[in-house]
Amino acid sequence: MAAEEINGQADAAGLAALISRASAENSGKKRGLAPVERWNPPFCGDIDMEIRADGTWFYMGTPIGRPALVQLFSTVLRKDEDEKTYLVTPVEKVGIRVVDAPFVAVEMSVTEREGRQVLTFRTNVGDVVEAGGEHRLRFAIAGENAELKPYLHVRGRLEALVSRPVMYELVALGETLDVEGQAMFAICSAGAVFPVMPADELDVLSR
């Protein structure tokens, strides 16, 4: 197993250097988010790193086997106006590939605050995000089988794909509401309403 981990690869020297520079931002501190939105370093090219649809990170075709490294990289991740995703440090910006969304929402809790339902999600890299006005839910229909794919805004332009088990929990909380004069199947959290689809379209899919 160790041979498969990123730190055991002889060809990972460049990545190790990037890790070192990213780690320097959190040296002696509790893990936190780096201020990547304020940094404007030069673009240094693309590296062979990919985040798969299930949230697994790969480097040069090999899974990154250490969760701590994935968490570290996630703190210096940024999506720019060009719709591309980068790892950013104060001195460099390198491009990576993202198959779907960079994060996956793997857990959801349902609580009540001031009489309103509040949905809080945990991502695969440890972010805890409350769906609401600042963190929107959006819903896409994708694939030949018209698969419902919910996404949660995490930070910046970065989103988390809601995992299938959590998606079922989420949809179970839906209700039909009037949204701008149209009957919509929707999810509510922290006072915000997130339309999923017109109620009549849901009826068709449910048959």
Coordinates of N, CA and C in Angstrom, one line a residue:
M1 N 0.8 -1.2 0.0 CA 0.0 0.0 0.0 C 0.9 1.3 0.0
A2 N 1.9 1.2 0.8 CA 2.8 2.4 0.8 C 3.3 2.8 -0.5
A3 N 3.6 1.8 -1.4 CA 4.1 2.1 -2.7 C 3.1 2.9 -3.5
E4 N 1.8 2.8 -3.2 CA 0.8 3.5 -3.9 C 0.5 4.9 -3.4
E5 N 1.0 5.2 -2.3 CA 0.8 6.5 -1.7 C 1.7 7.5 -2.4
I6 N 1.2 8.7 -2.4 CA 1.9 9.7 -3.2 C 3.3 10.0 -2.7
N7 N 3.4 9.9 -1.3 CA 4.7 10.3 -0.8 C 5.8 9.2 -1.0
G8 N 5.3 8.0 -1.5 CA 6.3 6.9 -1.8 C 6.7 6.9 -3.2
Q9 N 6.3 7.9 -4.1 CA 6.6 7.8 -5.5 C 7.9 8.6 -5.7
A10 N 8.8 8.0 -6.4 CA 10.1 8.7 -6.8 C 9.8 9.9 -7.7
D11 N 8.8 9.8 -8.5 CA 8.5 10.9 -9.4 C 7.6 12.0 -8.9
A12 N 7.5 12.0 -7.6 CA 6.6 13.0 -6.9 C 7.4 14.2 -6.3
A13 N 8.6 14.4 -6.7 CA 9.4 15.4 -6.1 C 8.8 16.8 -6.3
G14 N 8.3 17.0 -7.5 CA 7.7 18.3 -7.7 C 6.4 18.5 -6.9
L15 N 5.7 17.5 -6.7 CA 4.5 17.6 -5.9 C 4.8 17.8 -4.4
A16 N 5.9 17.1 -4.0 CA 6.3 17.2 -2.6 C 6.7 18.7 -2.3
A17 N 7.3 19.3 -3.3 CA 7.7 20.7 -3.2 C 6.4 21.6 -3.0
L18 N 5.4 21.3 -3.8 CA 4.2 22.0 -3.7 C 3.5 21.8 -2.4
I19 N 3.6 20.6 -1.9 CA 3.0 20.3 -0.6 C 3.7 21.1 0.5
S20 N 5.1 21.2 0.4 CA 5.8 22.0 1.3 C 5.4 23.4 1.3
R21 N 5.2 24.0 0.2 CA 4.9 25.4 0.1 C 3.4 25.6 0.6
A22 N 2.5 24.7 0.3 CA 1.2 24.8 0.8 C 1.2 24.7 2.3
S23 N 2.0 23.7 2.9 CA 2.0 23.5 4.3 C 2.6 24.7 5.0
A24 N 3.4 25.4 4.4 CA 4.0 26.6 5.0 C 3.0 27.6 5.5
E25 N 1.9 27.6 4.7 CA 0.8 28.6 5.1 C 0.1 28.2 6.4
N26 N 0.2 26.9 6.8 CA -0.5 26.5 8.0 C 0.5 26.1 9.0
S27 N 1.8 26.4 8.8 CA 2.8 26.0 9.8 C 2.5 26.5 11.2
G28 N 2.5 25.5 12.1 CA 2.3 25.8 13.5 C 0.9 26.3 13.8
K29 N -0.1 26.1 12.9 CA -1.4 26.5 13.1 C -2.4 25.4 12.9
K30 N -3.5 25.5 13.4 CA -4.6 24.5 13.2 C -5.0 24.6 11.7
R31 N -5.3 23.4 11.2 CA -5.7 23.4 9.7 C -6.8 24.4 9.5
G32 N -6.6 25.2 8.5 CA -7.6 26.2 8.1 C -7.6 26.5 6.6
L33 N -8.4 27.4 6.2 CA -8.4 27.7 4.8 C -7.4 28.8 4.5
A34 N -6.6 28.6 3.5 CA -5.7 29.7 3.0 C -6.5 30.8 2.3
P35 N -6.0 32.0 2.4 CA -6.7 33.1 1.7 C -6.4 33.2 0.2
V36 N -6.8 32.1 -0.5 CA -6.4 31.9 -1.9 C -7.0 33.0 -2.8
E37 N -8.2 33.5 -2.4 CA -8.9 34.5 -3.2 C -8.1 35.8 -3.3
R38 N -7.2 36.0 -2.3 CA -6.4 37.3 -2.3 C -5.1 37.1 -3.0
W39 N -4.7 35.9 -3.4 CA -3.4 35.7 -4.0 C -3.5 35.8 -5.5
N40 N -2.5 36.4 -6.1 CA -2.4 36.5 -7.5 C -1.1 36.1 -8.1
P41 N -0.7 34.8 -7.9 CA 0.6 34.4 -8.3 C 0.6 34.1 -9.8
P42 N 1.8 33.9 -10.5 CA 1.8 33.6 -11.9 C 1.4 32.1 -12.1
F43 N 0.8 31.9 -13.3 CA 0.4 30.5 -13.7 C 1.6 29.8 -14.1
C44 N 1.8 28.6 -13.5 CA 3.0 27.8 -13.7 C 2.8 26.5 -14.5
G45 N 1.6 26.5 -15.2 CA 1.3 25.3 -16.0 C 0.4 24.3 -15.2
D46 N 0.0 23.3 -16.0 CA -0.8 22.2 -15.4 C 0.0 21.1 -14.9
I47 N -0.5 20.4 -13.8 CA 0.1 19.2 -13.3 C -0.8 18.0 -13.5
D48 N -0.3 16.8 -13.5 CA -1.1 15.6 -13.7 C -1.9 15.2 -12.5
M49 N -2.8 16.1 -12.1 CA -3.6 15.8 -10.9 C -5.1 15.9 -11.3
E50 N -5.9 14.9 -10.8 CA -7.3 14.9 -11.1 C -8.1 14.5 -9.9
I51 N -9.3 15.2 -9.8 CA -10.3 14.9 -8.8 C -11.4 14.1 -9.6
R52 N -11.6 12.9 -9.2 CA -12.6 12.1 -9.9 C -14.0 12.4 -9.4
A53 N -15.0 11.9 -10.1 CA -16.4 12.3 -9.7 C -16.8 11.8 -8.3
D54 N -16.1 10.7 -7.8 CA -16.4 10.2 -6.5 C -15.6 10.9 -5.4
G55 N -14.8 12.0 -5.8 CA -14.1 12.8 -4.8 C -12.7 12.2 -4.6
T56 N -12.2 11.2 -5.2 CA -10.9 10.6 -5.1 C -9.9 11.5 -5.9
W57 N -8.8 11.8 -5.2 CA -7.7 12.6 -5.8 C -6.7 11.7 -6.4
F58 N -6.2 11.9 -7.6 CA -5.2 11.2 -8.3 C -4.0 12.1 -8.7
Y59 N -2.9 11.5 -8.6 CA -1.7 12.2 -9.1 C -0.9 11.2 -10.0
M60 N -0.7 11.6 -11.2 CA 0.0 10.8 -12.2 C -0.6 9.4 -12.3
G61 N -2.0 9.4 -12.2 CA -2.7 8.1 -12.4 C -2.8 7.3 -11.1
T62 N -2.3 7.7 -10.0 CA -2.3 7.0 -8.8 C -3.1 7.7 -7.7
P63 N -4.0 7.0 -7.0 CA -4.7 7.7 -6.0 C -3.8 8.2 -4.9
I64 N -4.1 9.4 -4.4 CA -3.4 9.9 -3.2 C -4.0 9.2 -2.0
G65 N -3.1 8.4 -1.4 CA -3.6 7.5 -0.4 C -3.7 8.1 1.0
R66 N -3.2 9.3 1.2 CA -3.2 9.9 2.5 C -4.3 11.0 2.6
P67 N -5.3 10.8 3.5 CA -6.4 11.9 3.6 C -5.8 13.2 4.0
A68 N -4.7 13.2 4.8 CA -4.2 14.5 5.3 C -3.7 15.3 4.1
L69 N -3.1 14.7 3.1 CA -2.6 15.4 1.9 C -3.8 16.0 1.1
V70 N -4.8 15.1 1.0 CA -6.0 15.6 0.2 C -6.6 16.8 0.9
Q71 N -6.7 16.8 2.3 CA -7.2 17.9 3.0 C -6.4 19.1 2.9
L72 N -5.0 18.9 2.9 CA -4.1 20.0 2.7 C -4.3 20.7 1.3
F73 N -4.4 19.9 0.3 CA -4.6 20.4 -1.1 C -5.9 21.2 -1.2
S74 N -6.9 20.6 -0.5 CA -8.3 21.2 -0.6 C -8.3 22.6 -0.1
T75 N -7.4 23.0 0.9 CA -7.4 24.3 1.4 C -6.7 25.4 0.5
V76 N -6.0 24.9 -0.5 CA -5.4 25.8 -1.5 C -6.0 25.7 -2.9
L77 N -7.3 25.2 -2.9 CA -8.0 25.0 -4.2 C -8.8 26.2 -4.5
R78 N -8.8 26.5 -5.8 CA -9.5 27.7 -6.3 C -10.0 27.5 -7.7
K79 N -11.3 27.9 -8.0 CA -11.8 27.9 -9.3 C -11.9 29.3 -9.8
D80 N -11.4 29.6 -10.9 CA -11.3 31.0 -11.4 C -12.4 31.3 -12.5
E81 N -12.5 32.5 -13.0 CA -13.5 32.9 -13.9 C -13.4 32.1 -15.2
D82 N -12.3 31.5 -15.5 CA -12.1 30.7 -16.7 C -12.7 29.3 -16.6
E83 N -13.4 29.1 -15.4 CA -14.0 27.8 -15.1 C -13.0 26.7 -14.9
K84 N -11.7 27.0 -14.8 CA -10.7 26.0 -14.5 C -10.4 26.0 -13.0
T85 N -9.9 24.9 -12.5 CA -9.6 24.7 -11.1 C -8.0 24.7 -10.9
Y86 N -7.6 25.3 -9.9 CA -6.1 25.5 -9.6 C -5.8 25.2 -8.2
L87 N -4.6 24.7 -8.0 CA -4.0 24.8 -6.6 C -3.2 26.1 -6.6
V88 N -3.4 26.9 -5.5 CA -2.8 28.2 -5.5 C -2.0 28.4 -4.2
T89 N -0.8 28.9 -4.3 CA 0.0 29.3 -3.2 C 0.4 30.8 -3.5
P90 N 1.0 31.5 -2.5 CA 1.4 32.9 -2.8 C 2.3 33.0 -3.9
V91 N 3.1 32.0 -4.3 CA 4.1 32.2 -5.4 C 3.8 31.4 -6.7
E92 N 2.7 30.6 -6.7 CA 2.5 29.9 -8.0 C 1.0 29.4 -8.0
K93 N 0.6 29.2 -9.3 CA -0.8 28.7 -9.5 C -0.6 27.6 -10.6
V94 N -1.1 26.3 -10.2 CA -1.0 25.2 -11.2 C -2.4 24.7 -11.4
G95 N -2.6 24.3 -12.7 CA -3.9 23.8 -13.0 C -4.1 22.3 -12.8
I96 N -5.3 21.9 -12.4 CA -5.6 20.5 -12.2 C -6.9 20.2 -12.9
R97 N -7.2 18.9 -13.1 CA -8.5 18.5 -13.7 C -9.5 18.1 -12.6
V98 N -10.8 18.5 -12.9 CA -11.9 18.1 -12.0 C -13.0 17.5 -12.9
V99 N -13.3 16.2 -12.6 CA -14.2 15.5 -13.5 C -15.6 16.1 -13.3
D100 N -16.0 16.3 -12.0 CA -17.4 16.8 -11.8 C -17.3 18.0 -10.8
A101 N -17.4 17.8 -9.5 CA -17.2 18.8 -8.5 C -15.9 18.5 -7.7
P102 N -15.2 19.5 -7.1 CA -14.0 19.2 -6.4 C -14.3 18.5 -5.0
F103 N -15.5 18.6 -4.5 CA -15.8 18.1 -3.2 C -17.0 17.2 -3.3
V104 N -17.2 16.3 -2.3 CA -18.4 15.5 -2.2 C -19.0 15.7 -0.9
A105 N -20.3 16.0 -0.8 CA -21.0 16.1 0.5 C -21.4 14.7 0.9
V106 N -20.8 14.2 2.0 CA -21.0 12.8 2.4 C -21.9 12.6 3.6
E107 N -22.3 13.7 4.2 CA -23.2 13.5 5.4 C -24.0 14.8 5.5
M108 N -25.3 14.6 6.0 CA -26.2 15.7 6.2 C -26.9 15.6 7.5
S109 N -27.0 16.7 8.2 CA -27.8 16.7 9.5 C -28.9 17.7 9.3
V110 N -30.0 17.3 10.0 CA -31.2 18.2 9.9 C -31.6 18.6 11.3
T111 N -31.6 20.0 11.5 CA -31.9 20.6 12.8 C -33.0 21.6 12.5
E112 N -33.4 22.2 13.6 CA -34.4 23.3 13.6 C -33.9 24.5 14.3
R113 N -34.0 25.7 13.7 CA -33.6 26.9 14.3 C -34.7 28.0 14.1
E114 N -35.2 28.5 15.2 CA -36.3 29.5 15.1 C -37.5 29.0 14.3
G115 N -37.8 27.7 14.5 CA -38.9 27.1 13.8 C -38.7 26.7 12.3
R116 N -37.4 26.9 11.8 CA -37.1 26.6 10.4 C -36.1 25.5 10.3
Q117 N -36.3 24.7 9.3 CA -35.4 23.6 9.0 C -34.0 24.1 8.6
V118 N -33.0 23.5 9.1 CA -31.6 23.8 8.7 C -30.9 22.6 8.3
L119 N -30.3 22.6 7.1 CA -29.6 21.4 6.6 C -28.1 21.8 6.7
T120 N -27.3 20.9 7.3 CA -25.9 21.1 7.4 C -25.2 19.9 6.8
F121 N -24.2 20.2 6.0 CA -23.5 19.1 5.2 C -22.0 19.0 5.7
R122 N -21.5 17.8 5.6 CA -20.0 17.6 5.8 C -19.5 17.1 4.5
T123 N -18.4 17.6 4.0 CA -17.8 17.2 2.8 C -16.7 16.1 3.1
N124 N -16.2 15.5 2.0 CA -15.2 14.5 2.2 C -13.8 15.0 2.6
V125 N -13.7 16.3 2.6 CA -12.4 16.9 3.1 C -12.6 17.7 4.4
G126 N -13.7 17.5 5.0 CA -13.9 18.0 6.3 C -14.6 19.4 6.4
D127 N -15.0 20.0 5.3 CA -15.8 21.2 5.4 C -17.2 21.0 6.0
V128 N -17.6 21.9 6.8 CA -19.0 21.8 7.4 C -19.7 23.0 6.9
V129 N -20.8 22.8 6.1 CA -21.4 23.9 5.4 C -22.9 23.9 5.6
E130 N -23.5 25.0 6.1 CA -24.9 25.1 6.3 C -25.6 25.6 5.0
A131 N -26.5 24.9 4.4 CA -27.2 25.4 3.3 C -28.1 26.6 3.6
G132 N -28.1 27.6 2.8 CA -28.9 28.8 3.1 C -28.5 29.9 2.1
G133 N -28.7 31.1 2.5 CA -28.6 32.2 1.6 C -27.1 32.3 1.0
E134 N -26.1 32.1 1.9 CA -24.7 32.2 1.4 C -24.2 30.9 0.8
H135 N -24.9 29.8 1.1 CA -24.4 28.5 0.5 C -25.6 27.8 -0.1
R136 N -25.8 28.1 -1.4 CA -27.0 27.6 -2.2 C -26.9 26.2 -2.6
L137 N -28.0 25.6 -2.7 CA -28.2 24.3 -3.3 C -28.7 24.5 -4.7
R138 N -28.1 23.7 -5.6 CA -28.6 23.8 -7.0 C -28.8 22.3 -7.5
F139 N -29.7 22.1 -8.4 CA -30.0 20.8 -8.9 C -29.9 20.7 -10.4
A140 N -29.2 19.6 -10.8 CA -29.1 19.4 -12.3 C -29.6 18.0 -12.6
I141 N -30.1 17.9 -13.8 CA -30.6 16.6 -14.4 C -29.6 16.2 -15.4
A142 N -28.9 15.1 -15.2 CA -27.8 14.7 -16.1 C -27.9 13.3 -16.6
G143 N -27.3 13.0 -17.7 CA -27.2 11.6 -18.2 C -28.5 11.1 -18.9
E144 N -28.3 10.0 -19.6 CA -29.5 9.4 -20.3 C -30.6 9.0 -19.4
N145 N -30.3 8.7 -18.2 CA -31.3 8.2 -17.2 C -31.9 9.4 -16.4
A146 N -31.7 10.6 -16.9 CA -32.2 11.8 -16.2 C -31.9 11.8 -14.7
E147 N -30.7 11.6 -14.3 CA -30.2 11.5 -13.0 C -30.2 12.8 -12.3
L148 N -30.8 12.9 -11.1 CA -30.8 14.1 -10.3 C -29.5 14.3 -9.6
K149 N -28.8 15.4 -9.8 CA -27.5 15.6 -9.1 C -27.6 17.0 -8.4
P150 N -27.6 16.9 -7.0 CA -27.6 18.2 -6.3 C -26.2 18.6 -6.0
Y151 N -26.0 19.9 -6.0 CA -24.7 20.5 -5.7 C -24.9 21.6 -4.6
L152 N -23.9 21.7 -3.7 CA -23.9 22.6 -2.6 C -22.7 23.6 -2.8
H153 N -22.9 24.9 -2.8 CA -21.9 25.8 -2.8 C -21.1 25.8 -1.5
V154 N -19.8 25.6 -1.6 CA -18.9 25.5 -0.5 C -18.2 26.8 -0.2
R155 N -17.4 27.3 -1.2 CA -16.7 28.6 -1.0 C -16.2 29.0 -2.4
G156 N -16.0 30.3 -2.5 CA -15.6 30.8 -3.8 C -16.5 30.3 -4.9
R157 N -15.9 29.7 -6.0 CA -16.7 29.1 -7.0 C -16.7 27.5 -6.9
L158 N -16.3 27.1 -5.7 CA -16.2 25.6 -5.5 C -17.5 25.0 -4.9
E159 N -17.9 23.9 -5.5 CA -19.1 23.2 -5.1 C -18.8 21.8 -4.6
A160 N -19.7 21.2 -3.9 CA -19.7 19.8 -3.5 C -20.9 19.1 -4.2
L161 N -20.6 18.0 -4.9 CA -21.6 17.1 -5.3 C -22.2 16.3 -4.2
V162 N -23.5 16.4 -4.0 CA -24.1 15.6 -2.9 C -24.1 14.1 -3.3
S163 N -23.5 13.3 -2.4 CA -23.4 11.9 -2.7 C -24.8 11.3 -2.8
R164 N -24.9 10.1 -3.5 CA -26.2 9.5 -3.8 C -26.9 9.2 -2.5
P165 N -26.3 8.5 -1.5 CA -27.0 8.3 -0.2 C -27.6 9.5 0.4
V166 N -26.8 10.6 0.4 CA -27.3 11.9 1.0 C -28.3 12.5 0.1
M167 N -28.2 12.3 -1.2 CA -29.2 12.9 -2.1 C -30.6 12.3 -1.8
Y168 N -30.7 11.0 -1.5 CA -32.0 10.4 -1.1 C -32.5 11.0 0.1
E169 N -31.7 11.2 1.1 CA -32.1 11.8 2.4 C -32.6 13.2 2.1
L170 N -31.9 14.0 1.2 CA -32.3 15.3 0.9 C -33.6 15.4 0.2
V171 N -33.8 14.6 -0.8 CA -35.0 14.6 -1.6 C -36.2 14.2 -0.7
A172 N -36.0 13.4 0.3 CA -37.1 13.0 1.2 C -37.6 14.1 1.9
L173 N -36.9 15.2 2.0 CA -37.3 16.4 2.8 C -38.0 17.4 1.9
G174 N -38.1 17.1 0.6 CA -38.7 18.0 -0.4 C -40.2 18.2 -0.2
E175 N -40.7 19.3 -0.6 CA -42.2 19.6 -0.6 C -42.5 20.5 -1.8
T176 N -43.8 20.5 -2.1 CA -44.3 21.3 -3.2 C -44.6 22.7 -2.7
L177 N -44.0 23.7 -3.3 CA -44.2 25.0 -2.8 C -44.5 25.9 -4.1
D178 N -45.1 27.1 -3.8 CA -45.3 28.0 -4.8 C -44.1 28.9 -4.9
V179 N -43.4 28.9 -6.1 CA -42.2 29.7 -6.3 C -42.5 30.5 -7.5
E180 N -42.7 31.8 -7.3 CA -42.9 32.8 -8.3 C -44.1 32.4 -9.2
G181 N -45.2 31.9 -8.5 CA -46.4 31.5 -9.2 C -46.4 30.1 -9.8
Q182 N -45.3 29.3 -9.6 CA -45.3 28.0 -10.2 C -45.1 27.0 -9.1
A183 N -45.9 25.9 -9.2 CA -45.7 24.8 -8.2 C -44.4 24.1 -8.5
M184 N -43.5 24.1 -7.5 CA -42.2 23.6 -7.6 C -42.0 22.6 -6.4
F185 N -41.3 21.5 -6.8 CA -40.8 20.6 -5.7 C -39.5 21.3 -5.3
A186 N -39.4 21.5 -4.0 CA -38.3 22.3 -3.5 C -37.8 21.8 -2.1
I187 N -36.6 22.2 -1.8 CA -35.9 21.9 -0.5 C -35.8 23.3 0.3
C188 N -36.0 23.3 1.6 CA -35.9 24.5 2.4 C -34.8 24.3 3.4
S189 N -34.0 25.3 3.6 CA -33.0 25.3 4.6 C -32.6 26.7 5.1
A190 N -32.7 27.0 6.4 CA -32.3 28.3 7.0 C -33.1 29.4 6.3
G191 N -34.3 29.2 6.0 CA -35.2 30.2 5.4 C -35.1 30.4 3.9
A192 N -34.1 29.7 3.3 CA -34.0 29.8 1.8 C -34.7 28.6 1.2
V193 N -35.3 28.9 0.0 CA -36.0 27.9 -0.8 C -35.2 27.5 -2.0
F194 N -34.9 26.2 -2.2 CA -34.1 25.8 -3.3 C -35.0 24.9 -4.3
P195 N -35.5 25.5 -5.4 CA -36.3 24.7 -6.3 C -35.5 23.5 -6.9
V196 N -36.1 22.4 -6.9 CA -35.5 21.2 -7.6 C -36.0 21.1 -9.0
M197 N -37.3 21.1 -9.2 CA -37.9 21.0 -10.5 C -39.4 21.3 -10.4
P198 N -40.0 21.6 -11.5 CA -41.5 21.8 -11.5 C -42.2 20.6 -10.9
A199 N -43.2 20.7 -10.2 CA -43.9 19.6 -9.5 C -44.5 18.7 -10.6
D200 N -44.9 19.2 -11.7 CA -45.5 18.3 -12.7 C -44.4 17.4 -13.4
E201 N -43.2 17.9 -13.5 CA -42.1 17.1 -14.0 C -41.7 16.0 -13.0
L202 N -41.8 16.3 -11.7 CA -41.5 15.3 -10.7 C -42.6 14.2 -10.8
D203 N -43.8 14.5 -11.1 CA -44.9 13.5 -11.2 C -44.6 12.6 -12.3
V204 N -44.1 13.1 -13.5 CA -43.8 12.3 -14.6 C -42.6 11.3 -14.3
L205 N -41.6 11.8 -13.6 CA -40.4 11.0 -13.3 C -40.8 9.9 -12.3
S206 N -41.8 10.2 -11.5 CA -42.2 9.2 -10.4 C -43.1 8.1 -10.9
R207 N -43.6 8.2 -12.1 CA -44.5 7.2 -12.6 C -43.7 5.9 -13.0

